[in-house]
Short mmCIF file of C-alpha atoms in Angstrom, two decimals:
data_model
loop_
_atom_site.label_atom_id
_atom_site.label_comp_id
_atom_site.label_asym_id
_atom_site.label_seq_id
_atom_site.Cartn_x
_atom_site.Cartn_y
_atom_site.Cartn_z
CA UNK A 18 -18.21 -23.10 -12.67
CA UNK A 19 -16.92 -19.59 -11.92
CA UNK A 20 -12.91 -18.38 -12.44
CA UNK A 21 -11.88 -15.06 -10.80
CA UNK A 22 -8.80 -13.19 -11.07
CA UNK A 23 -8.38 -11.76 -7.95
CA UNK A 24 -4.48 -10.25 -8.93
CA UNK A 25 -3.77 -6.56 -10.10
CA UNK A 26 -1.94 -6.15 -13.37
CA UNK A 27 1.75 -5.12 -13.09
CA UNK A 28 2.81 -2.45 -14.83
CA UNK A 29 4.77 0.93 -14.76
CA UNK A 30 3.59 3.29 -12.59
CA UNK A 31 1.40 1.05 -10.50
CA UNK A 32 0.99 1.69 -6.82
CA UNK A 33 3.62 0.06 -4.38
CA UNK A 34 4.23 0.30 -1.10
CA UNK A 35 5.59 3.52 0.13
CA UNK A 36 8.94 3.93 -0.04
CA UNK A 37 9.85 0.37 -2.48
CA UNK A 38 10.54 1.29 -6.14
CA UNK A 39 7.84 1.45 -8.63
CA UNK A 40 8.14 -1.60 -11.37
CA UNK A 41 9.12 -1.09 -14.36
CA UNK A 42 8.16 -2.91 -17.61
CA UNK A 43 9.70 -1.97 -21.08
CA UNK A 44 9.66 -3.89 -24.25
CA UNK A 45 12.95 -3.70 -26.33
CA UNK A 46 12.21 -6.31 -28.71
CA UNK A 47 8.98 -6.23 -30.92
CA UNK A 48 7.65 -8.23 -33.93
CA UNK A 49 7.58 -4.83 -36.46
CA UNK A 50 11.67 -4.54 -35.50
CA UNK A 51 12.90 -8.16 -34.79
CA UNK A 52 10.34 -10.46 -35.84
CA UNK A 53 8.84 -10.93 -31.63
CA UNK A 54 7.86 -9.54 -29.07
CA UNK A 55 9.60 -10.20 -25.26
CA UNK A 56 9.66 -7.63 -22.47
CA UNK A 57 11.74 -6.75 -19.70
CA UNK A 58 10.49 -6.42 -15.99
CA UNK A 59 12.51 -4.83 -12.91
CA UNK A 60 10.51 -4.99 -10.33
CA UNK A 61 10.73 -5.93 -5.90
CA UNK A 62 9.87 -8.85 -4.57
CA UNK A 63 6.15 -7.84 -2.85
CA UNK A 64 5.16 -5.46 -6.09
CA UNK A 65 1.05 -5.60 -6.86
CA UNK A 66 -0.54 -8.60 -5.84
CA UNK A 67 1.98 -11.04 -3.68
CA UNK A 68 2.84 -13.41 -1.33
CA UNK A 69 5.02 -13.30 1.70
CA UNK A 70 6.92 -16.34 2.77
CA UNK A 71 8.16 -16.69 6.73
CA UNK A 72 11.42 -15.13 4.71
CA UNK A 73 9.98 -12.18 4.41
CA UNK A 74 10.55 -11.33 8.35
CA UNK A 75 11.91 -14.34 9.87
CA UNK A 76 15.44 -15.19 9.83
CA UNK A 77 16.01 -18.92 8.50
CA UNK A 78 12.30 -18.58 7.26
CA UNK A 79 11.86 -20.67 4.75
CA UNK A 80 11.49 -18.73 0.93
CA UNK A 81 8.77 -19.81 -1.50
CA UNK A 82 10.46 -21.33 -3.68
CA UNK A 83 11.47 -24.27 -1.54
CA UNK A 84 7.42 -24.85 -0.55
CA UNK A 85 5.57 -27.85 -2.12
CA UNK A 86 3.36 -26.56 -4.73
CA UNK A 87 0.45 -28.25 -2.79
CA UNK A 88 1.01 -25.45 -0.40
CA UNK A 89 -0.47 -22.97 -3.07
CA UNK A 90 -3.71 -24.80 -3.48
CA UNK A 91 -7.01 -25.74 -1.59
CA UNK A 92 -10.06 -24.69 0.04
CA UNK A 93 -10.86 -20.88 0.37
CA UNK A 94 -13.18 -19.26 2.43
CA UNK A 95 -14.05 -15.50 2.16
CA UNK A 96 -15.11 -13.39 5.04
CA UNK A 97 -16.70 -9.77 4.58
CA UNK A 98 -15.15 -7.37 7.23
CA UNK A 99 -15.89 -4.22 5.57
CA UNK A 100 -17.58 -2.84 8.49
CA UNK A 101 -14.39 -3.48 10.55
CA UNK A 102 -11.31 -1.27 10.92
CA UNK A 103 -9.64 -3.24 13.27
CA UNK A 104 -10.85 -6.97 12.32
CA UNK A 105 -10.41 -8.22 16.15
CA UNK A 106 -10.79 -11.86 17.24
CA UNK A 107 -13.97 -11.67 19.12
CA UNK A 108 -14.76 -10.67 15.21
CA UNK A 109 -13.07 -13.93 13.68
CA UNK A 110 -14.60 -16.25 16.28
CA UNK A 111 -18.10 -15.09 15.63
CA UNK A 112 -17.41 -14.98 11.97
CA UNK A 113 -16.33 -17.93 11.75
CA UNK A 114 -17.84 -20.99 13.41
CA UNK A 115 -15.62 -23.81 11.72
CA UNK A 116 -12.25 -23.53 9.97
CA UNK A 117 -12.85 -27.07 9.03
CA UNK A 118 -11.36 -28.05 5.87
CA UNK A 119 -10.23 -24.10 5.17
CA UNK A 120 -7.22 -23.83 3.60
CA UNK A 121 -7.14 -19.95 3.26
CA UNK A 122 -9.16 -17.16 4.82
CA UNK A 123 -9.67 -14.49 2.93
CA UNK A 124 -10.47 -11.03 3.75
CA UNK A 125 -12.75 -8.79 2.02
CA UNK A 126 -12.24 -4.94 3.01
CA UNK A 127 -13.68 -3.38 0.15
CA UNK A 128 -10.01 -1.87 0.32
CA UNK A 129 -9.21 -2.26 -3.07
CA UNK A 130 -11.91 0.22 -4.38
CA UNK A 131 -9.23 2.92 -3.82
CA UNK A 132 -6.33 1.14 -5.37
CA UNK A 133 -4.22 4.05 -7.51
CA UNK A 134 -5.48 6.64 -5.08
CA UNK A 135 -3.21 7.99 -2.04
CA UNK A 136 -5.79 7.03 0.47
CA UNK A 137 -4.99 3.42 -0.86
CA UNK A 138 -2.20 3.37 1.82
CA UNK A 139 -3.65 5.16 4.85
CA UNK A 140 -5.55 4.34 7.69
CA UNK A 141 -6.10 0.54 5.89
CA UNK A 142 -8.02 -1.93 7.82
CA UNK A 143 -5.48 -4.42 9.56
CA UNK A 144 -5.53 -7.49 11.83
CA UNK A 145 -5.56 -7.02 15.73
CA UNK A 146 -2.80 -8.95 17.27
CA UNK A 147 -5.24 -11.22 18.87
CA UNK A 148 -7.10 -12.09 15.75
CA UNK A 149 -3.50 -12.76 14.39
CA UNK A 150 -3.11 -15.17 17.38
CA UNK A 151 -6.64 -16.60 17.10
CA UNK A 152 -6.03 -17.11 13.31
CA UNK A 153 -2.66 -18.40 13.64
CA UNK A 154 -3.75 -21.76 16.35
CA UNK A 155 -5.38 -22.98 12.93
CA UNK A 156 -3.39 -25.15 10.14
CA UNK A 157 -4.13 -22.98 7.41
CA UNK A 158 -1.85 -22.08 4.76
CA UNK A 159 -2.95 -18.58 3.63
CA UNK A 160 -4.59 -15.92 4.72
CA UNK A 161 -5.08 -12.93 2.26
CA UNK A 162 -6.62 -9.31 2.45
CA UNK A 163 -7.42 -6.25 -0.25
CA UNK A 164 -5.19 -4.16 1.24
CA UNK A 165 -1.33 -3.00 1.38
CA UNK A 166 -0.74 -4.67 4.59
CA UNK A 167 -1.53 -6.69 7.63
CA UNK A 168 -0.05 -4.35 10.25
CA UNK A 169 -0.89 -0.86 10.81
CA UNK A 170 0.54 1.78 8.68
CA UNK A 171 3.89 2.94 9.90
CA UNK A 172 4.72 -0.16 11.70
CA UNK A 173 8.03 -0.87 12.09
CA UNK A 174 7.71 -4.07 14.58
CA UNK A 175 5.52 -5.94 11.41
CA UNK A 176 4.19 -8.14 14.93
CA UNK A 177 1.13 -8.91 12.71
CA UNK A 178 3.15 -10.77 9.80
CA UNK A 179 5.86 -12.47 12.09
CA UNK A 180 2.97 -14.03 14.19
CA UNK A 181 1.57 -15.47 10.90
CA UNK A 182 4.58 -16.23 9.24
CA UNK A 183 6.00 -17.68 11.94
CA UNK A 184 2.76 -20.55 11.79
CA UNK A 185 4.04 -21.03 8.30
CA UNK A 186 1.32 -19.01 7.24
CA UNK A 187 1.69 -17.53 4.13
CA UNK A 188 0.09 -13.87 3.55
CA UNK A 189 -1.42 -12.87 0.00
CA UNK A 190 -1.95 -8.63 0.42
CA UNK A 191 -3.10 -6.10 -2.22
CA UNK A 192 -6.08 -8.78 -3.37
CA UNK A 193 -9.01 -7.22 -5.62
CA UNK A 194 -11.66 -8.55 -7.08
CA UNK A 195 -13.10 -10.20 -3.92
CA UNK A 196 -16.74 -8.96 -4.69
CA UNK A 197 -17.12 -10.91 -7.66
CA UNK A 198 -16.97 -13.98 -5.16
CA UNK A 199 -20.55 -15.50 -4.98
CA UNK A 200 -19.80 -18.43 -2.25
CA UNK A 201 -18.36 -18.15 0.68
CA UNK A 202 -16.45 -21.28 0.16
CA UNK A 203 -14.23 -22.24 -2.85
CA UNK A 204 -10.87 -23.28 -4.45
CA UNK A 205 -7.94 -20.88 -4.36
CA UNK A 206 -4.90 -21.10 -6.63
CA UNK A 207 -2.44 -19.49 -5.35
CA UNK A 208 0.58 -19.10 -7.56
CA UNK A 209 3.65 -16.80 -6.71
CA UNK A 210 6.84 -16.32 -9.16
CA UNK A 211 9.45 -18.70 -8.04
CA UNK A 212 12.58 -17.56 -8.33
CA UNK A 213 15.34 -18.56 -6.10
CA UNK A 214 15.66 -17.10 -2.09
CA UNK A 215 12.00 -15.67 -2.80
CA UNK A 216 11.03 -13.66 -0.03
CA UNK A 217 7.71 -13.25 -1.21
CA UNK A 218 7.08 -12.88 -5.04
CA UNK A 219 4.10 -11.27 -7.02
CA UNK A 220 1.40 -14.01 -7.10
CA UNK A 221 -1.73 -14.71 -9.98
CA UNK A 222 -4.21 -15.62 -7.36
CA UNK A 223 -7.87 -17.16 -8.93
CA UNK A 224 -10.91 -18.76 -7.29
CA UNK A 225 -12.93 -21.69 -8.29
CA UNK A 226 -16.34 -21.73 -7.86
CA UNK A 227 -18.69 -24.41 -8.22
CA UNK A 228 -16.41 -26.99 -9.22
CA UNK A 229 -15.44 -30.20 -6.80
CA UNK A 230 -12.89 -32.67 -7.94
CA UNK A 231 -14.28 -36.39 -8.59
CA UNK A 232 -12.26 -37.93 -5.97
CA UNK A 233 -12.19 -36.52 -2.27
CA UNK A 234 -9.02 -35.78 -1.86
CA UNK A 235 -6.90 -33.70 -4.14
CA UNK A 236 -3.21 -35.02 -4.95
#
């Protein structure tokens, strides 16, 4: 059985979206002063590694925090684009032959090899409307990427996301790690923060591999 962290570690400094306030972690009580240790974060909702709910750009979306926690769990199913800008749907569809019993599609952009650097957020790879339409026809309940974003940089319409979202799809962006996935297929656990009204929240995301559960179906 393999585990993988596929989250970035929050801390001060890190990159964030441009624009959104950097996080900021301090630690104002400590076991040499007051006998413990507990820290302090101040941070957005969609800092490092997160989730976006239908919240997040939908009005009456639902927030994560009022999801089933089965909704954060399942099947996982990675898909190398790296050779694609714009991942289109003719792309998906020959990708992909069966989305079967796939919980969340992953996309691996080899993005993430330039987290901390400015280039990091420029000229990203993104969905194509229509692969956003083609993806969104099937019940999955994630879809996540090594990138900043699912639309193009400087979009102000966010069409991308509100197609998705508005499936109930849930979007996982600023993944890493994704090479260190050996099958195509896994488990995912996807975990955001819940915290109430949540928007989106930062999310520990792992990967299962070669593990199955001794009964079929997973309660």
């Amino acid at each position: 059985m393999k585990i993988t962290d596929l989250s970035h570690t929050i801390h001060t400094n890190m990159p964030v979206y441009p624009g959104t306030e950097e996080p900021v972690v301090e630690y104002p009580f400590q076991i040499d002063v007051c006998g413990y240790n507990e820290s302090r974060l101040s941070m957005v909702s969609h800092t490092g590694t997160h989730t976006d709910a239908p919240a997040h750009m939908l009005p009456n979306g639902i927030t994560l925090d009022r999801m089933h926690p089965d909704r954060f769990f399942g099947k996982g199913k990675l898909l190398d684009v790296r050779r694609e800008k714009m991942i289109g749907a003719d792309f998906i569809r020959g990708a992909v032959k069966d989305f079967s019993g796939v919980d969340f599609l992953l996309l691996y952009t080899g993005w993430s090899d330039l987290w901390g650097k400015p280039d990091y957020f420029e000229r990203y790879p993104v969905l194509s409307l229509e692969a956003a339409e083609f993806i969104s026809s099937f019940p999955l309940k994630g879809i996540g990427i090594d990138a900043i974003s699912f639309d193009r940089e400087g979009s102000t319409e966010f069409s991308v996301h509100k197609i998705l979202l508005g499936k109930g799809i849930l979007l996982i962006e600023n993944l890493t790690n994704l090479e260190q996935i050996g099958a195509q297929e896994f488990w995912l656990i996807c975990a955001p923060l819940k915290f109430e009204n949540s928007d989106g929240a930062p999310t520990r995301v792992i990967s299962i591999e070669g593990y199955e559960p001794q009964n079929s179906e997973v309660k």
